[in-house]
PDB file of C-alpha atoms in Angstrom:
ATOM      1  CA  MET A   8       9.735 -22.491  34.049  1.00  0.00           C
ATOM      2  CA  ASN A   9       9.491 -18.717  33.545  1.00  0.00           C
ATOM      3  CA  GLN A  10      12.975 -17.177  33.512  1.00  0.00           C
ATOM      4  CA  ASP A  11      13.484 -13.509  34.440  1.00  0.00           C
ATOM      5  CA  TYR A  12      15.365 -12.244  31.373  1.00  0.00           C
ATOM      6  CA  SER A  13      15.474  -8.683  32.742  1.00  0.00           C
ATOM      7  CA  ARG A  14      18.478  -9.767  34.830  1.00  0.00           C
ATOM      8  CA  LEU A  15      20.490 -10.657  31.726  1.00  0.00           C
ATOM      9  CA  PRO A  16      23.114  -8.114  30.594  1.00  0.00           C
ATOM     10  CA  TYR A  17      23.327  -6.360  27.258  1.00  0.00           C
ATOM     11  CA  ARG A  18      25.982  -7.564  24.826  1.00  0.00           C
ATOM     12  CA  ARG A  19      28.463  -4.829  23.889  1.00  0.00           C
ATOM     13  CA  CYS A  20      28.743  -4.391  20.122  1.00  0.00           C
ATOM     14  CA  ALA A  21      30.147  -2.108  17.474  1.00  0.00           C
ATOM     15  CA  GLY A  22      28.438  -1.235  14.207  1.00  0.00           C
ATOM     16  CA  VAL A  23      29.371   0.398  10.915  1.00  0.00           C
ATOM     17  CA  MET A  24      27.435   2.704   8.602  1.00  0.00           C
ATOM     18  CA  LEU A  25      29.682   2.494   5.534  1.00  0.00           C
ATOM     19  CA  PHE A  26      29.222   5.258   2.928  1.00  0.00           C
ATOM     20  CA  ASN A  27      30.401   5.061  -0.670  1.00  0.00           C
ATOM     21  CA  ASP A  28      31.302   8.071  -2.791  1.00  0.00           C
ATOM     22  CA  GLN A  29      27.664   8.293  -4.006  1.00  0.00           C
ATOM     23  CA  LYS A  30      26.640   8.796  -0.328  1.00  0.00           C
ATOM     24  CA  LYS A  31      24.860   5.442  -0.193  1.00  0.00           C
ATOM     25  CA  VAL A  32      25.090   2.973   2.695  1.00  0.00           C
ATOM     26  CA  TRP A  33      26.287  -0.652   2.509  1.00  0.00           C
ATOM     27  CA  ILE A  34      23.688  -3.182   3.713  1.00  0.00           C
ATOM     28  CA  GLY A  35      23.687  -6.959   3.782  1.00  0.00           C
ATOM     29  CA  ARG A  36      20.704  -9.310   3.663  1.00  0.00           C
ATOM     30  CA  ARG A  37      20.772 -11.336   6.885  1.00  0.00           C
ATOM     31  CA  ILE A  38      20.793 -15.104   6.752  1.00  0.00           C
ATOM     32  CA  PRO A  39      18.045 -16.141   9.212  1.00  0.00           C
ATOM     33  CA  LYS A  40      19.510 -17.903  12.235  1.00  0.00           C
ATOM     34  CA  TRP A  41      17.253 -17.377  15.223  1.00  0.00           C
ATOM     35  CA  GLY A  42      13.874 -18.551  14.023  1.00  0.00           C
ATOM     36  CA  GLY A  43      11.066 -17.157  16.117  1.00  0.00           C
ATOM     37  CA  ASP A  44       8.272 -15.163  14.527  1.00  0.00           C
ATOM     38  CA  GLN A  45      10.545 -13.034  12.315  1.00  0.00           C
ATOM     39  CA  PRO A  46      10.155 -13.053   8.508  1.00  0.00           C
ATOM     40  CA  ASN A  47      12.900 -14.735   6.510  1.00  0.00           C
ATOM     41  CA  HIS A  48      15.113 -11.816   5.506  1.00  0.00           C
ATOM     42  CA  PHE A  49      15.981  -8.363   6.719  1.00  0.00           C
ATOM     43  CA  TRP A  50      18.797  -6.081   5.657  1.00  0.00           C
ATOM     44  CA  GLN A  51      21.256  -4.561   8.087  1.00  0.00           C
ATOM     45  CA  MET A  52      24.612  -2.854   8.374  1.00  0.00           C
ATOM     46  CA  PRO A  53      27.731  -4.688   9.633  1.00  0.00           C
ATOM     47  CA  GLN A  54      27.815  -5.072  13.410  1.00  0.00           C
ATOM     48  CA  GLY A  55      28.993  -7.505  16.030  1.00  0.00           C
ATOM     49  CA  GLY A  56      30.344  -8.118  19.494  1.00  0.00           C
ATOM     50  CA  ILE A  57      33.299  -6.357  21.043  1.00  0.00           C
ATOM     51  CA  ASP A  58      35.905  -8.914  22.105  1.00  0.00           C
ATOM     52  CA  GLU A  59      37.716  -8.821  25.459  1.00  0.00           C
ATOM     53  CA  GLY A  60      40.495  -6.197  25.344  1.00  0.00           C
ATOM     54  CA  GLU A  61      39.212  -4.703  22.084  1.00  0.00           C
ATOM     55  CA  THR A  62      38.159  -1.071  21.658  1.00  0.00           C
ATOM     56  CA  PRO A  63      34.865  -0.283  19.919  1.00  0.00           C
ATOM     57  CA  GLU A  64      36.857   1.170  16.988  1.00  0.00           C
ATOM     58  CA  GLU A  65      38.899  -2.030  16.656  1.00  0.00           C
ATOM     59  CA  ALA A  66      35.741  -4.128  16.832  1.00  0.00           C
ATOM     60  CA  ALA A  67      34.069  -2.003  14.139  1.00  0.00           C
ATOM     61  CA  MET A  68      37.019  -2.491  11.781  1.00  0.00           C
ATOM     62  CA  ARG A  69      37.151  -6.239  12.515  1.00  0.00           C
ATOM     63  CA  GLU A  70      33.415  -6.675  11.986  1.00  0.00           C
ATOM     64  CA  LEU A  71      33.595  -4.723   8.730  1.00  0.00           C
ATOM     65  CA  ALA A  72      36.260  -7.130   7.446  1.00  0.00           C
ATOM     66  CA  GLU A  73      34.557 -10.285   8.746  1.00  0.00           C
ATOM     67  CA  GLU A  74      31.096  -9.453   7.436  1.00  0.00           C
ATOM     68  CA  THR A  75      31.859  -7.633   4.176  1.00  0.00           C
ATOM     69  CA  GLY A  76      35.270  -8.970   3.133  1.00  0.00           C
ATOM     70  CA  THR A  77      36.939  -5.549   3.140  1.00  0.00           C
ATOM     71  CA  ALA A  78      38.718  -3.511   5.796  1.00  0.00           C
ATOM     72  CA  ASN A  79      38.986  -0.608   3.388  1.00  0.00           C
ATOM     73  CA  GLY A  80      37.060   1.891   5.493  1.00  0.00           C
ATOM     74  CA  GLU A  81      38.007   5.066   7.307  1.00  0.00           C
ATOM     75  CA  ILE A  82      36.173   6.180  10.461  1.00  0.00           C
ATOM     76  CA  ILE A  83      34.717   9.647   9.884  1.00  0.00           C
ATOM     77  CA  ALA A  84      32.386   9.902  12.913  1.00  0.00           C
ATOM     78  CA  GLU A  85      31.335   8.116  16.073  1.00  0.00           C
ATOM     79  CA  CYS A  86      27.801   8.000  17.408  1.00  0.00           C
ATOM     80  CA  THR A  87      27.556  10.327  20.408  1.00  0.00           C
ATOM     81  CA  SER A  88      26.104   7.632  22.666  1.00  0.00           C
ATOM     82  CA  TRP A  89      25.662   3.885  23.018  1.00  0.00           C
ATOM     83  CA  LEU A  90      22.382   2.705  21.458  1.00  0.00           C
ATOM     84  CA  THR A  91      20.507  -0.176  23.054  1.00  0.00           C
ATOM     85  CA  TYR A  92      17.777  -2.548  21.954  1.00  0.00           C
ATOM     86  CA  ASP A  93      15.973  -5.433  23.656  1.00  0.00           C
ATOM     87  CA  LEU A  94      15.309  -8.742  21.970  1.00  0.00           C
ATOM     88  CA  PRO A  95      11.648  -9.622  21.471  1.00  0.00           C
ATOM     89  CA  GLN A  96      10.190 -12.108  23.950  1.00  0.00           C
ATOM     90  CA  SER A  97      10.178 -14.871  21.321  1.00  0.00           C
ATOM     91  CA  LEU A  98      13.991 -14.696  20.984  1.00  0.00           C
ATOM     92  CA  LEU A  99      14.964 -14.339  24.644  1.00  0.00           C
ATOM     93  CA  GLY A 100      16.867 -17.385  25.843  1.00  0.00           C
ATOM     94  CA  SER A 101      17.838 -18.480  22.324  1.00  0.00           C
ATOM     95  CA  ALA A 102      19.238 -15.530  20.324  1.00  0.00           C
ATOM     96  CA  LEU A 103      22.696 -14.257  21.296  1.00  0.00           C
ATOM     97  CA  LYS A 104      23.377 -17.707  22.778  1.00  0.00           C
ATOM     98  CA  GLY A 105      20.690 -17.032  25.384  1.00  0.00           C
ATOM     99  CA  ARG A 106      23.129 -15.010  27.483  1.00  0.00           C
ATOM    100  CA  TYR A 107      21.873 -11.494  26.738  1.00  0.00           C
ATOM    101  CA  ARG A 108      18.605  -9.559  26.755  1.00  0.00           C
ATOM    102  CA  GLY A 109      19.727  -7.416  23.834  1.00  0.00           C
ATOM    103  CA  GLN A 110      22.655  -5.329  22.708  1.00  0.00           C
ATOM    104  CA  THR A 111      24.203  -1.981  23.522  1.00  0.00           C
ATOM    105  CA  GLN A 112      26.025  -0.710  20.471  1.00  0.00           C
ATOM    106  CA  LYS A 113      28.625   1.923  19.589  1.00  0.00           C
ATOM    107  CA  TRP A 114      28.206   2.933  15.943  1.00  0.00           C
ATOM    108  CA  PHE A 115      30.691   4.477  13.547  1.00  0.00           C
ATOM    109  CA  ALA A 116      30.224   6.221  10.216  1.00  0.00           C
ATOM    110  CA  MET A 117      32.930   5.142   7.760  1.00  0.00           C
ATOM    111  CA  ARG A 118      33.948   6.217   4.305  1.00  0.00           C
ATOM    112  CA  PHE A 119      34.572   3.326   1.913  1.00  0.00           C
ATOM    113  CA  LEU A 120      37.948   3.742   0.230  1.00  0.00           C
ATOM    114  CA  GLY A 121      37.932   0.733  -2.084  1.00  0.00           C
ATOM    115  CA  SER A 122      35.991  -0.761  -4.978  1.00  0.00           C
ATOM    116  CA  ASP A 123      32.858  -2.905  -4.920  1.00  0.00           C
ATOM    117  CA  GLU A 124      34.838  -5.939  -6.114  1.00  0.00           C
ATOM    118  CA  GLU A 125      36.350  -6.196  -2.619  1.00  0.00           C
ATOM    119  CA  PHE A 126      33.050  -7.224  -1.041  1.00  0.00           C
ATOM    120  CA  ASP A 127      32.664 -10.915  -0.199  1.00  0.00           C
ATOM    121  CA  VAL A 128      29.824 -11.888   2.136  1.00  0.00           C
ATOM    122  CA  GLY A 129      30.726 -15.585   2.198  1.00  0.00           C
ATOM    123  CA  PRO A 130      32.227 -17.377   5.223  1.00  0.00           C
ATOM    124  CA  LYS A 131      35.862 -16.563   6.004  1.00  0.00           C
ATOM    125  CA  ASP A 132      38.539 -17.423   8.572  1.00  0.00           C
ATOM    126  CA  GLY A 133      36.307 -19.796  10.511  1.00  0.00           C
ATOM    127  CA  HIS A 134      33.406 -17.320  10.715  1.00  0.00           C
ATOM    128  CA  LEU A 135      29.999 -18.222   9.333  1.00  0.00           C
ATOM    129  CA  ALA A 136      28.502 -15.894   6.759  1.00  0.00           C
ATOM    130  CA  GLU A 137      26.115 -13.311   8.209  1.00  0.00           C
ATOM    131  CA  PHE A 138      24.688 -12.237   4.845  1.00  0.00           C
ATOM    132  CA  ASP A 139      23.698 -13.915   1.585  1.00  0.00           C
ATOM    133  CA  ALA A 140      23.586 -10.712  -0.504  1.00  0.00           C
ATOM    134  CA  TRP A 141      24.575  -7.068  -0.291  1.00  0.00           C
ATOM    135  CA  ARG A 142      23.798  -3.731  -1.949  1.00  0.00           C
ATOM    136  CA  TRP A 143      24.150   0.028  -1.592  1.00  0.00           C
ATOM    137  CA  ALA A 144      21.040   1.744  -0.180  1.00  0.00           C
ATOM    138  CA  GLU A 145      19.797   5.261   0.340  1.00  0.00           C
ATOM    139  CA  ILE A 146      20.016   6.214   4.014  1.00  0.00           C
ATOM    140  CA  SER A 147      16.241   6.845   3.946  1.00  0.00           C
ATOM    141  CA  GLU A 148      15.622   3.120   3.214  1.00  0.00           C
ATOM    142  CA  LEU A 149      17.410   1.743   6.282  1.00  0.00           C
ATOM    143  CA  THR A 150      14.642   1.878   8.882  1.00  0.00           C
ATOM    144  CA  ASP A 151      12.166   0.057   6.625  1.00  0.00           C
ATOM    145  CA  LEU A 152      14.607  -2.784   5.890  1.00  0.00           C
ATOM    146  CA  ILE A 153      15.814  -3.634   9.413  1.00  0.00           C
ATOM    147  CA  VAL A 154      14.194  -6.214  11.698  1.00  0.00           C
ATOM    148  CA  PRO A 155      11.498  -4.354  13.715  1.00  0.00           C
ATOM    149  CA  PHE A 156      13.139  -4.756  17.140  1.00  0.00           C
ATOM    150  CA  LYS A 157      16.246  -2.862  15.904  1.00  0.00           C
ATOM    151  CA  ARG A 158      14.260  -0.121  14.146  1.00  0.00           C
ATOM    152  CA  GLN A 159      14.586   2.468  16.933  1.00  0.00           C
ATOM    153  CA  VAL A 160      18.391   2.137  16.843  1.00  0.00           C
ATOM    154  CA  TYR A 161      18.408   2.624  13.065  1.00  0.00           C
ATOM    155  CA  GLU A 162      16.131   5.676  13.351  1.00  0.00           C
ATOM    156  CA  GLN A 163      18.639   7.250  15.748  1.00  0.00           C
ATOM    157  CA  LEU A 164      21.560   6.364  13.462  1.00  0.00           C
ATOM    158  CA  VAL A 165      19.875   7.875  10.419  1.00  0.00           C
ATOM    159  CA  LYS A 166      19.343  11.139  12.332  1.00  0.00           C
ATOM    160  CA  GLU A 167      22.902  11.221  13.627  1.00  0.00           C
ATOM    161  CA  PHE A 168      24.725  10.266  10.403  1.00  0.00           C
ATOM    162  CA  ASP A 169      22.349  11.774   7.820  1.00  0.00           C
ATOM    163  CA  ARG A 170      24.820  14.595   7.154  1.00  0.00           C
ATOM    164  CA  PHE A 171      27.151  12.126   5.420  1.00  0.00           C
ATOM    165  CA  ALA A 172      24.413  11.213   2.951  1.00  0.00           C
ATOM    166  CA  ARG A 173      23.970  14.904   2.062  1.00  0.00           C
ATOM    167  CA  ASP A 174      27.439  16.520   2.184  1.00  0.00           C
TER     168      ASP A 174
END
């Protein structure tokens, strides 16, 4: 059976580019969960679905806390548009519970207001861990570290939020 995945909707998500006071960006090493033809590990910024009745800003703050262990961030900018990516053919029907063809994401730049000791990428409050490690990265590294099908989104984010890595 050959399903027409083009009829599936995009999942609405919020994402966070979290900057420390050295103008580096927080990234976590993804725990593989979808299989397919993807290599074992890629690094990405915190991001996740927007719940019913939740604003993108609220979702970004929630995802930051769930995935990194800290809510100690302040929104300093919002991406001017929603950024969308499609899942590769090998993941359609299985990734994102098989209900979506990809994601449309609203991204926020945040300033980290805490200390590195706050970060905890382990499972919490009934949520599985998304990452098995984390680190601060130069903004210029991000597009080389992300899974290839999200690379175009990260290229756009780097262009839009690069000023926070320089100011």
